[in-house]
PDB file of C-alpha atoms in Angstrom:
ATOM      1  CA  MET A   1      -5.830  11.406  -4.337  1.00  0.00           C
ATOM      2  CA  GLY A   2      -8.232  13.491  -6.400  1.00  0.00           C
ATOM      3  CA  SER A   3      -6.045  13.305  -9.489  1.00  0.00           C
ATOM      4  CA  LYS A   4      -7.846  14.169 -12.717  1.00  0.00           C
ATOM      5  CA  LYS A   5      -5.103  12.675 -14.847  1.00  0.00           C
ATOM      6  CA  SER A   6      -5.719   9.251 -16.253  1.00  0.00           C
ATOM      7  CA  PHE A   7      -3.183   6.522 -15.580  1.00  0.00           C
ATOM      8  CA  VAL A   8      -2.986   2.762 -15.365  1.00  0.00           C
ATOM      9  CA  SER A   9      -2.518   1.302 -11.878  1.00  0.00           C
ATOM     10  CA  LEU A  10       0.061  -1.482 -11.545  1.00  0.00           C
ATOM     11  CA  ALA A  11      -0.053  -3.414  -8.261  1.00  0.00           C
ATOM     12  CA  PHE A  12       2.724  -5.935  -7.663  1.00  0.00           C
ATOM     13  CA  THR A  13       2.714  -8.921  -5.345  1.00  0.00           C
ATOM     14  CA  TYR A  14       5.417 -11.551  -5.372  1.00  0.00           C
ATOM     15  CA  LYS A  15       3.237 -13.817  -7.521  1.00  0.00           C
ATOM     16  CA  ASN A  16       1.027 -11.485  -9.578  1.00  0.00           C
ATOM     17  CA  LEU A  17       0.770  -8.182 -11.339  1.00  0.00           C
ATOM     18  CA  HIS A  18      -2.688  -6.579 -11.277  1.00  0.00           C
ATOM     19  CA  PHE A  19      -3.381  -3.730 -13.684  1.00  0.00           C
ATOM     20  CA  LEU A  20      -6.434  -1.492 -13.872  1.00  0.00           C
ATOM     21  CA  GLN A  21      -7.599   1.718 -15.515  1.00  0.00           C
ATOM     22  CA  LEU A  22     -10.588   3.799 -14.446  1.00  0.00           C
ATOM     23  CA  ASN A  23     -12.573   6.114 -16.694  1.00  0.00           C
ATOM     24  CA  ALA A  24     -11.853   9.847 -16.581  1.00  0.00           C
ATOM     25  CA  ALA A  25     -14.524  10.419 -13.924  1.00  0.00           C
ATOM     26  CA  LYS A  26     -13.029   7.666 -11.722  1.00  0.00           C
ATOM     27  CA  THR A  27     -16.462   6.019 -11.495  1.00  0.00           C
ATOM     28  CA  GLY A  28     -16.007   2.944 -13.677  1.00  0.00           C
ATOM     29  CA  VAL A  29     -13.341   0.434 -14.664  1.00  0.00           C
ATOM     30  CA  GLU A  30     -12.304   0.514 -18.322  1.00  0.00           C
ATOM     31  CA  GLN A  31      -9.570  -2.130 -18.366  1.00  0.00           C
ATOM     32  CA  TYR A  32      -8.226  -4.603 -15.841  1.00  0.00           C
ATOM     33  CA  GLY A  33      -6.429  -7.903 -15.625  1.00  0.00           C
ATOM     34  CA  THR A  34      -3.962 -10.085 -13.748  1.00  0.00           C
ATOM     35  CA  VAL A  35      -0.753 -11.669 -14.953  1.00  0.00           C
ATOM     36  CA  ASP A  36       1.033 -14.422 -13.045  1.00  0.00           C
ATOM     37  CA  LEU A  37       4.693 -13.530 -12.540  1.00  0.00           C
ATOM     38  CA  PRO A  38       7.391 -16.187 -13.031  1.00  0.00           C
ATOM     39  CA  ALA A  39       8.825 -17.626  -9.818  1.00  0.00           C
ATOM     40  CA  ASN A  40      11.534 -15.386  -8.345  1.00  0.00           C
ATOM     41  CA  LEU A  41      10.934 -12.538 -10.810  1.00  0.00           C
ATOM     42  CA  ILE A  42      10.530 -10.481  -7.638  1.00  0.00           C
ATOM     43  CA  ASN A  43      13.119 -11.754  -5.182  1.00  0.00           C
ATOM     44  CA  ASN A  44      14.623 -10.260  -2.028  1.00  0.00           C
ATOM     45  CA  TYR A  45      12.131  -7.358  -2.265  1.00  0.00           C
ATOM     46  CA  LYS A  46      13.183  -6.217  -5.753  1.00  0.00           C
ATOM     47  CA  VAL A  47      12.752  -7.082  -9.426  1.00  0.00           C
ATOM     48  CA  ALA A  48      15.355  -9.784 -10.041  1.00  0.00           C
ATOM     49  CA  ASP A  49      14.571 -10.368 -13.731  1.00  0.00           C
ATOM     50  CA  LYS A  50      14.038  -6.972 -15.351  1.00  0.00           C
ATOM     51  CA  THR A  51      14.043  -8.373 -18.898  1.00  0.00           C
ATOM     52  CA  ALA A  52      11.144 -10.723 -18.105  1.00  0.00           C
ATOM     53  CA  LEU A  53       9.111  -7.932 -16.491  1.00  0.00           C
ATOM     54  CA  ILE A  54       9.672  -5.583 -19.440  1.00  0.00           C
ATOM     55  CA  LYS A  55       8.396  -8.317 -21.773  1.00  0.00           C
ATOM     56  CA  ILE A  56       5.314  -8.906 -19.589  1.00  0.00           C
ATOM     57  CA  LEU A  57       4.457  -5.189 -19.479  1.00  0.00           C
ATOM     58  CA  LYS A  58       4.837  -4.783 -23.247  1.00  0.00           C
ATOM     59  CA  GLU A  59       2.571  -7.797 -23.805  1.00  0.00           C
ATOM     60  CA  ILE A  60      -0.097  -6.382 -21.470  1.00  0.00           C
ATOM     61  CA  TRP A  61      -0.199  -3.082 -23.368  1.00  0.00           C
ATOM     62  CA  GLN A  62      -0.291  -4.888 -26.695  1.00  0.00           C
ATOM     63  CA  ASN A  63      -2.833  -7.579 -25.798  1.00  0.00           C
ATOM     64  CA  PHE A  64      -5.238  -5.214 -24.040  1.00  0.00           C
ATOM     65  CA  ARG A  65      -4.625  -2.373 -26.515  1.00  0.00           C
ATOM     66  CA  LEU A  66      -3.945   0.090 -23.743  1.00  0.00           C
ATOM     67  CA  LYS A  67      -3.361   3.612 -25.021  1.00  0.00           C
ATOM     68  CA  GLU A  68      -2.448   5.276 -21.704  1.00  0.00           C
ATOM     69  CA  LYS A  69       1.300   5.140 -21.029  1.00  0.00           C
ATOM     70  CA  THR A  70       1.304   6.937 -17.654  1.00  0.00           C
ATOM     71  CA  VAL A  71       1.252   4.495 -14.726  1.00  0.00           C
ATOM     72  CA  GLY A  72       1.099   4.426 -10.952  1.00  0.00           C
ATOM     73  CA  ILE A  73       2.869   1.608  -9.145  1.00  0.00           C
ATOM     74  CA  ILE A  74       2.103  -0.204  -5.889  1.00  0.00           C
ATOM     75  CA  ILE A  75       5.088  -2.216  -4.684  1.00  0.00           C
ATOM     76  CA  PRO A  76       5.047  -4.994  -2.033  1.00  0.00           C
ATOM     77  CA  GLU A  77       4.778  -3.738   1.557  1.00  0.00           C
ATOM     78  CA  PHE A  78       7.862  -5.660   2.660  1.00  0.00           C
ATOM     79  CA  SER A  79       9.993  -3.533   0.324  1.00  0.00           C
ATOM     80  CA  THR A  80       9.655  -0.367   2.412  1.00  0.00           C
ATOM     81  CA  PHE A  81      10.026   1.124   5.871  1.00  0.00           C
ATOM     82  CA  THR A  82       7.243   3.266   7.354  1.00  0.00           C
ATOM     83  CA  LYS A  83       7.223   5.178  10.601  1.00  0.00           C
ATOM     84  CA  ASN A  84       5.192   7.844  12.347  1.00  0.00           C
ATOM     85  CA  ILE A  85       7.342  10.493  14.006  1.00  0.00           C
ATOM     86  CA  THR A  86       6.611  13.621  16.062  1.00  0.00           C
ATOM     87  CA  LEU A  87       8.448  16.849  15.286  1.00  0.00           C
ATOM     88  CA  PRO A  88       8.134  20.471  16.427  1.00  0.00           C
ATOM     89  CA  LEU A  89       6.383  23.108  14.306  1.00  0.00           C
ATOM     90  CA  LEU A  90       9.211  24.003  11.943  1.00  0.00           C
ATOM     91  CA  GLU A  91       9.407  25.621   8.522  1.00  0.00           C
ATOM     92  CA  ILE A  92       9.162  23.063   5.698  1.00  0.00           C
ATOM     93  CA  LYS A  93      12.897  23.145   4.863  1.00  0.00           C
ATOM     94  CA  GLU A  94      13.836  22.742   8.520  1.00  0.00           C
ATOM     95  CA  LEU A  95      11.217  20.015   8.865  1.00  0.00           C
ATOM     96  CA  ASP A  96      12.761  18.090   5.968  1.00  0.00           C
ATOM     97  CA  GLU A  97      16.160  18.273   7.659  1.00  0.00           C
ATOM     98  CA  ALA A  98      14.637  17.131  10.953  1.00  0.00           C
ATOM     99  CA  VAL A  99      12.886  14.186   9.273  1.00  0.00           C
ATOM    100  CA  ARG A 100      16.136  13.051   7.667  1.00  0.00           C
ATOM    101  CA  TRP A 101      18.070  13.481  10.883  1.00  0.00           C
ATOM    102  CA  GLN A 102      15.574  11.406  12.883  1.00  0.00           C
ATOM    103  CA  ALA A 103      15.243   8.802  10.108  1.00  0.00           C
ATOM    104  CA  GLN A 104      18.884   7.854  10.594  1.00  0.00           C
ATOM    105  CA  ASP A 105      17.892   6.323  13.934  1.00  0.00           C
ATOM    106  CA  PHE A 106      15.462   3.762  12.484  1.00  0.00           C
ATOM    107  CA  LEU A 107      16.604   3.146   8.892  1.00  0.00           C
ATOM    108  CA  PRO A 108      18.945   0.150   8.453  1.00  0.00           C
ATOM    109  CA  LEU A 109      20.928   1.810   5.654  1.00  0.00           C
ATOM    110  CA  PRO A 110      22.706   5.162   5.218  1.00  0.00           C
ATOM    111  CA  LEU A 111      20.524   7.975   3.872  1.00  0.00           C
ATOM    112  CA  GLU A 112      22.475   8.112   0.611  1.00  0.00           C
ATOM    113  CA  GLN A 113      21.203   4.595  -0.189  1.00  0.00           C
ATOM    114  CA  ILE A 114      17.579   5.492   0.574  1.00  0.00           C
ATOM    115  CA  VAL A 115      14.757   7.308  -1.217  1.00  0.00           C
ATOM    116  CA  MET A 116      12.501   8.886   1.366  1.00  0.00           C
ATOM    117  CA  ASP A 117       9.219  10.764   1.308  1.00  0.00           C
ATOM    118  CA  TRP A 118       7.235  12.264   4.164  1.00  0.00           C
ATOM    119  CA  LYS A 119       3.885  13.893   4.770  1.00  0.00           C
ATOM    120  CA  ILE A 120       2.403  15.965   7.581  1.00  0.00           C
ATOM    121  CA  ILE A 121      -0.658  14.020   8.671  1.00  0.00           C
ATOM    122  CA  ARG A 122      -1.676  15.916  11.783  1.00  0.00           C
ATOM    123  CA  LYS A 123      -0.891  19.055  13.759  1.00  0.00           C
ATOM    124  CA  ALA A 124      -1.479  18.779  17.497  1.00  0.00           C
ATOM    125  CA  ASP A 125      -0.046  20.121  20.772  1.00  0.00           C
ATOM    126  CA  ASN A 126       2.537  22.329  19.044  1.00  0.00           C
ATOM    127  CA  ASN A 127       3.852  19.331  17.116  1.00  0.00           C
ATOM    128  CA  TYR A 128       3.533  17.784  13.673  1.00  0.00           C
ATOM    129  CA  GLN A 129       2.741  14.105  13.245  1.00  0.00           C
ATOM    130  CA  VAL A 130       4.750  13.083  10.180  1.00  0.00           C
ATOM    131  CA  LEU A 131       4.444   9.845   8.199  1.00  0.00           C
ATOM    132  CA  VAL A 132       7.804   8.772   6.786  1.00  0.00           C
ATOM    133  CA  VAL A 133       8.071   6.210   3.980  1.00  0.00           C
ATOM    134  CA  ALA A 134      11.510   5.061   2.852  1.00  0.00           C
ATOM    135  CA  ILE A 135      12.807   2.530   0.362  1.00  0.00           C
ATOM    136  CA  GLU A 136      16.246   1.407  -0.711  1.00  0.00           C
ATOM    137  CA  LYS A 137      17.206   3.164  -3.964  1.00  0.00           C
ATOM    138  CA  GLU A 138      18.152  -0.128  -5.607  1.00  0.00           C
ATOM    139  CA  ILE A 139      14.745  -1.664  -4.825  1.00  0.00           C
ATOM    140  CA  LEU A 140      12.793   1.353  -6.095  1.00  0.00           C
ATOM    141  CA  ALA A 141      14.918   1.570  -9.249  1.00  0.00           C
ATOM    142  CA  SER A 142      14.305  -2.115 -10.032  1.00  0.00           C
ATOM    143  CA  PHE A 143      10.561  -1.442 -10.420  1.00  0.00           C
ATOM    144  CA  VAL A 144      10.699   2.047 -11.917  1.00  0.00           C
ATOM    145  CA  ASP A 145      13.446   1.219 -14.428  1.00  0.00           C
ATOM    146  CA  ALA A 146      11.647  -1.879 -15.718  1.00  0.00           C
ATOM    147  CA  VAL A 147       8.412   0.067 -16.151  1.00  0.00           C
ATOM    148  CA  GLY A 148      10.263   2.901 -17.902  1.00  0.00           C
ATOM    149  CA  GLU A 149      12.165   0.567 -20.214  1.00  0.00           C
ATOM    150  CA  ALA A 150       8.846  -0.988 -21.228  1.00  0.00           C
ATOM    151  CA  GLY A 151       7.968   2.399 -22.735  1.00  0.00           C
ATOM    152  CA  LEU A 152       5.764   3.566 -19.839  1.00  0.00           C
ATOM    153  CA  PHE A 153       5.928   6.673 -17.658  1.00  0.00           C
ATOM    154  CA  PRO A 154       5.814   6.070 -13.869  1.00  0.00           C
ATOM    155  CA  GLN A 155       3.955   8.935 -12.193  1.00  0.00           C
ATOM    156  CA  LEU A 156       3.870   7.764  -8.585  1.00  0.00           C
ATOM    157  CA  VAL A 157       4.874   4.855  -6.380  1.00  0.00           C
ATOM    158  CA  GLU A 158       2.888   3.791  -3.321  1.00  0.00           C
ATOM    159  CA  ILE A 159       2.735   0.978  -0.779  1.00  0.00           C
ATOM    160  CA  PRO A 160      -0.335  -1.099   0.163  1.00  0.00           C
ATOM    161  CA  SER A 161      -0.726   0.245   3.727  1.00  0.00           C
ATOM    162  CA  VAL A 162      -1.034   3.837   2.474  1.00  0.00           C
ATOM    163  CA  ALA A 163      -3.433   2.804  -0.303  1.00  0.00           C
ATOM    164  CA  LEU A 164      -5.593   0.748   2.069  1.00  0.00           C
ATOM    165  CA  SER A 165      -5.862   3.428   4.746  1.00  0.00           C
ATOM    166  CA  ARG A 166      -7.191   5.778   2.066  1.00  0.00           C
ATOM    167  CA  ILE A 167      -9.734   3.482   0.415  1.00  0.00           C
ATOM    168  CA  ALA A 168     -11.032   1.732   3.539  1.00  0.00           C
ATOM    169  CA  ASP A 169     -13.085   4.470   5.156  1.00  0.00           C
ATOM    170  CA  ALA A 170     -13.468   8.177   4.451  1.00  0.00           C
ATOM    171  CA  GLU A 171     -14.146   8.952   8.115  1.00  0.00           C
ATOM    172  CA  ARG A 172     -11.309  10.024  10.405  1.00  0.00           C
ATOM    173  CA  THR A 173     -12.276   7.515  13.109  1.00  0.00           C
ATOM    174  CA  PRO A 174      -9.551   5.034  14.149  1.00  0.00           C
ATOM    175  CA  LYS A 175      -9.823   1.817  12.167  1.00  0.00           C
ATOM    176  CA  LEU A 176      -8.074  -1.508  11.814  1.00  0.00           C
ATOM    177  CA  VAL A 177      -7.745  -2.458   8.136  1.00  0.00           C
ATOM    178  CA  ILE A 178      -6.878  -6.031   7.167  1.00  0.00           C
ATOM    179  CA  TYR A 179      -6.265  -6.975   3.548  1.00  0.00           C
ATOM    180  CA  ILE A 180      -5.300 -10.500   2.478  1.00  0.00           C
ATOM    181  CA  ASN A 181      -4.045 -11.366  -1.006  1.00  0.00           C
ATOM    182  CA  SER A 182      -2.464 -14.585  -2.264  1.00  0.00           C
ATOM    183  CA  ASP A 183       0.915 -13.766  -0.699  1.00  0.00           C
ATOM    184  CA  GLU A 184       0.487 -11.715   2.428  1.00  0.00           C
ATOM    185  CA  ALA A 185      -1.903 -10.212   4.914  1.00  0.00           C
ATOM    186  CA  ILE A 186      -1.414  -6.489   5.475  1.00  0.00           C
ATOM    187  CA  LEU A 187      -2.728  -5.050   8.742  1.00  0.00           C
ATOM    188  CA  VAL A 188      -2.953  -1.280   9.164  1.00  0.00           C
ATOM    189  CA  LEU A 189      -4.056   0.677  12.196  1.00  0.00           C
ATOM    190  CA  ALA A 190      -4.997   4.082  10.821  1.00  0.00           C
ATOM    191  CA  GLN A 191      -6.873   7.266  11.579  1.00  0.00           C
ATOM    192  CA  GLY A 192      -7.653   9.288   8.495  1.00  0.00           C
ATOM    193  CA  GLU A 193      -4.369   9.506   6.573  1.00  0.00           C
ATOM    194  CA  GLU A 194      -2.323   8.755   9.683  1.00  0.00           C
ATOM    195  CA  ILE A 195      -0.857   5.257   9.741  1.00  0.00           C
ATOM    196  CA  ILE A 196      -0.421   4.529  13.425  1.00  0.00           C
ATOM    197  CA  GLY A 197       0.967   1.024  12.999  1.00  0.00           C
ATOM    198  CA  SER A 198       1.215  -1.681  10.347  1.00  0.00           C
ATOM    199  CA  SER A 199       2.378  -5.258   9.972  1.00  0.00           C
ATOM    200  CA  VAL A 200       2.702  -7.949   7.298  1.00  0.00           C
ATOM    201  CA  VAL A 201       1.905 -11.634   7.906  1.00  0.00           C
ATOM    202  CA  ASN A 202       1.930 -14.714   5.672  1.00  0.00           C
ATOM    203  CA  ALA A 203      -1.514 -14.964   4.047  1.00  0.00           C
ATOM    204  CA  ALA A 204      -1.889 -18.640   4.993  1.00  0.00           C
ATOM    205  CA  ASP A 205      -1.243 -18.016   8.704  1.00  0.00           C
ATOM    206  CA  ASN A 206      -4.724 -17.282  10.058  1.00  0.00           C
ATOM    207  CA  GLU A 207      -3.575 -17.622  13.669  1.00  0.00           C
ATOM    208  CA  GLY A 208      -0.744 -15.198  12.959  1.00  0.00           C
ATOM    209  CA  ILE A 209      -3.139 -12.708  11.375  1.00  0.00           C
ATOM    210  CA  LEU A 210      -5.465 -12.885  14.389  1.00  0.00           C
ATOM    211  CA  TRP A 211      -2.569 -12.610  16.878  1.00  0.00           C
ATOM    212  CA  THR A 212      -1.095  -9.635  15.002  1.00  0.00           C
ATOM    213  CA  ALA A 213      -4.468  -7.848  14.900  1.00  0.00           C
ATOM    214  CA  ILE A 214      -4.913  -8.308  18.652  1.00  0.00           C
ATOM    215  CA  SER A 215      -1.321  -7.248  19.322  1.00  0.00           C
ATOM    216  CA  LEU A 216      -1.691  -4.060  17.237  1.00  0.00           C
ATOM    217  CA  CYS A 217      -4.798  -3.082  19.188  1.00  0.00           C
ATOM    218  CA  LYS A 218      -3.138  -3.832  22.540  1.00  0.00           C
ATOM    219  CA  HIS A 219       0.081  -2.010  21.667  1.00  0.00           C
ATOM    220  CA  TYR A 220      -1.833   1.099  20.584  1.00  0.00           C
ATOM    221  CA  HIS A 221      -4.421   0.810  23.346  1.00  0.00           C
ATOM    222  CA  ASP A 222      -4.716   4.603  23.565  1.00  0.00           C
ATOM    223  CA  VAL A 223      -6.244   4.569  20.047  1.00  0.00           C
ATOM    224  CA  PRO A 224      -9.839   3.302  20.436  1.00  0.00           C
ATOM    225  CA  ILE A 225     -10.694   1.253  17.343  1.00  0.00           C
ATOM    226  CA  GLN A 226     -14.057   2.340  15.915  1.00  0.00           C
ATOM    227  CA  ARG A 227     -14.147   0.246  12.750  1.00  0.00           C
ATOM    228  CA  LEU A 228     -12.831  -3.082  11.461  1.00  0.00           C
ATOM    229  CA  GLU A 229     -12.364  -2.924   7.680  1.00  0.00           C
ATOM    230  CA  ILE A 230     -11.506  -6.062   5.687  1.00  0.00           C
ATOM    231  CA  GLY A 231     -10.666  -6.700   2.038  1.00  0.00           C
ATOM    232  CA  GLY A 232      -9.233  -9.297  -0.305  1.00  0.00           C
ATOM    233  CA  LEU A 233     -10.215 -12.822  -1.322  1.00  0.00           C
ATOM    234  CA  LYS A 234      -8.457 -14.955   1.282  1.00  0.00           C
ATOM    235  CA  PHE A 235     -10.654 -14.507   4.360  1.00  0.00           C
ATOM    236  CA  THR A 236     -12.278 -17.529   5.979  1.00  0.00           C
ATOM    237  CA  GLN A 237     -15.504 -17.111   7.929  1.00  0.00           C
ATOM    238  CA  ARG A 238     -13.745 -18.482  10.998  1.00  0.00           C
ATOM    239  CA  LEU A 239     -11.086 -15.759  10.793  1.00  0.00           C
ATOM    240  CA  ILE A 240     -13.741 -13.072  10.375  1.00  0.00           C
ATOM    241  CA  ASP A 241     -15.667 -14.431  13.393  1.00  0.00           C
ATOM    242  CA  ASN A 242     -12.489 -14.547  15.518  1.00  0.00           C
ATOM    243  CA  LEU A 243     -11.526 -11.017  14.517  1.00  0.00           C
ATOM    244  CA  GLN A 244     -14.992  -9.650  15.345  1.00  0.00           C
ATOM    245  CA  GLN A 245     -15.008 -11.439  18.692  1.00  0.00           C
ATOM    246  CA  ASN A 246     -11.521 -10.289  19.728  1.00  0.00           C
ATOM    247  CA  ILE A 247     -11.583  -6.747  18.286  1.00  0.00           C
ATOM    248  CA  GLY A 248     -15.132  -6.165  19.471  1.00  0.00           C
ATOM    249  CA  LYS A 249     -16.318  -4.547  16.243  1.00  0.00           C
ATOM    250  CA  PRO A 250     -18.322  -5.874  13.269  1.00  0.00           C
ATOM    251  CA  ALA A 251     -16.280  -6.439  10.120  1.00  0.00           C
ATOM    252  CA  HIS A 252     -17.077  -4.176   7.153  1.00  0.00           C
ATOM    253  CA  TRP A 253     -16.012  -5.217   3.661  1.00  0.00           C
ATOM    254  CA  ILE A 254     -14.180  -2.445   1.821  1.00  0.00           C
ATOM    255  CA  GLN A 255     -16.493  -1.764  -1.113  1.00  0.00           C
ATOM    256  CA  PRO A 256     -15.576   1.242  -3.287  1.00  0.00           C
ATOM    257  CA  ASN A 257     -18.381   2.508  -5.486  1.00  0.00           C
ATOM    258  CA  VAL A 258     -17.212   1.755  -9.029  1.00  0.00           C
ATOM    259  CA  SER A 259     -18.906   0.103 -11.972  1.00  0.00           C
ATOM    260  CA  GLY A 260     -17.450  -2.527 -14.247  1.00  0.00           C
ATOM    261  CA  LEU A 261     -16.409  -5.110 -11.637  1.00  0.00           C
ATOM    262  CA  ALA A 262     -18.352  -7.748  -9.712  1.00  0.00           C
ATOM    263  CA  SER A 263     -18.092  -7.561  -5.909  1.00  0.00           C
ATOM    264  CA  GLU A 264     -15.550 -10.389  -5.791  1.00  0.00           C
ATOM    265  CA  GLN A 265     -13.447  -8.691  -8.469  1.00  0.00           C
ATOM    266  CA  ILE A 266     -13.487  -5.468  -6.450  1.00  0.00           C
ATOM    267  CA  GLN A 267     -11.855  -7.390  -3.601  1.00  0.00           C
ATOM    268  CA  GLU A 268      -9.254  -8.813  -5.974  1.00  0.00           C
ATOM    269  CA  TYR A 269      -8.424  -5.384  -7.414  1.00  0.00           C
ATOM    270  CA  LEU A 270      -8.675  -3.258  -4.258  1.00  0.00           C
ATOM    271  CA  LEU A 271      -5.062  -2.079  -4.395  1.00  0.00           C
ATOM    272  CA  PRO A 272      -4.983  -0.866  -8.005  1.00  0.00           C
ATOM    273  CA  LEU A 273      -8.460   0.639  -7.463  1.00  0.00           C
ATOM    274  CA  SER A 274      -7.226   2.627  -4.475  1.00  0.00           C
ATOM    275  CA  LEU A 275      -4.374   4.082  -6.480  1.00  0.00           C
TER     276      LEU A 275
END
């Protein structure tokens, strides 16, 4: 993102909250840690027990003596809707109207119940390729309000697929990114900043992860995969071998160049690092 401002990254899964702060130069980790979340604190995509989360956040800042109050938040992938759409070359205001008009076709809720953001990711053939990310207002507010009521200042909110497509590979070649944490496997077919397709699978379902990876590549067969990028702590060697054999590319571990973490810890904290 190139942001010079310091902030603490908060990455939520259904079971854990990872937090991490880089130094001002973004080259080394100053503080990091993981807190197990009580069962059902995050339920039905949103924070179900705001009081408990506020208490946890206050304890983190106190116990780790964190001075920085500005935070960035990564929320679970399942909480959002993402879609790539093609629109004509319009002025920005007209483009915003066109995005919202087209979004009504694929969003399950009325626009007044949705918070939506979009970004031009490519200009080609007299069209814009636009990435649309949308989330139910109530879901977004459940995270942002809890963080705010803990005395912190949310600066940005992001989802894992966007974070992973950015950190996985600086090249603009098409890539399949697979990240597996304790809860879920996130698969992203991306080219540069353009998310072409994504899917979420139960982390324990290795066959499902393999099948989904193959299906993504087949469905988007006109996008020739150049790289297979993997990250997280839940890969088995058998899954890696099967992925390499079926995708036809060697697997590369996502390995950002930062100091202060061992290689295994980098895999554990990939999402907050990317933010």
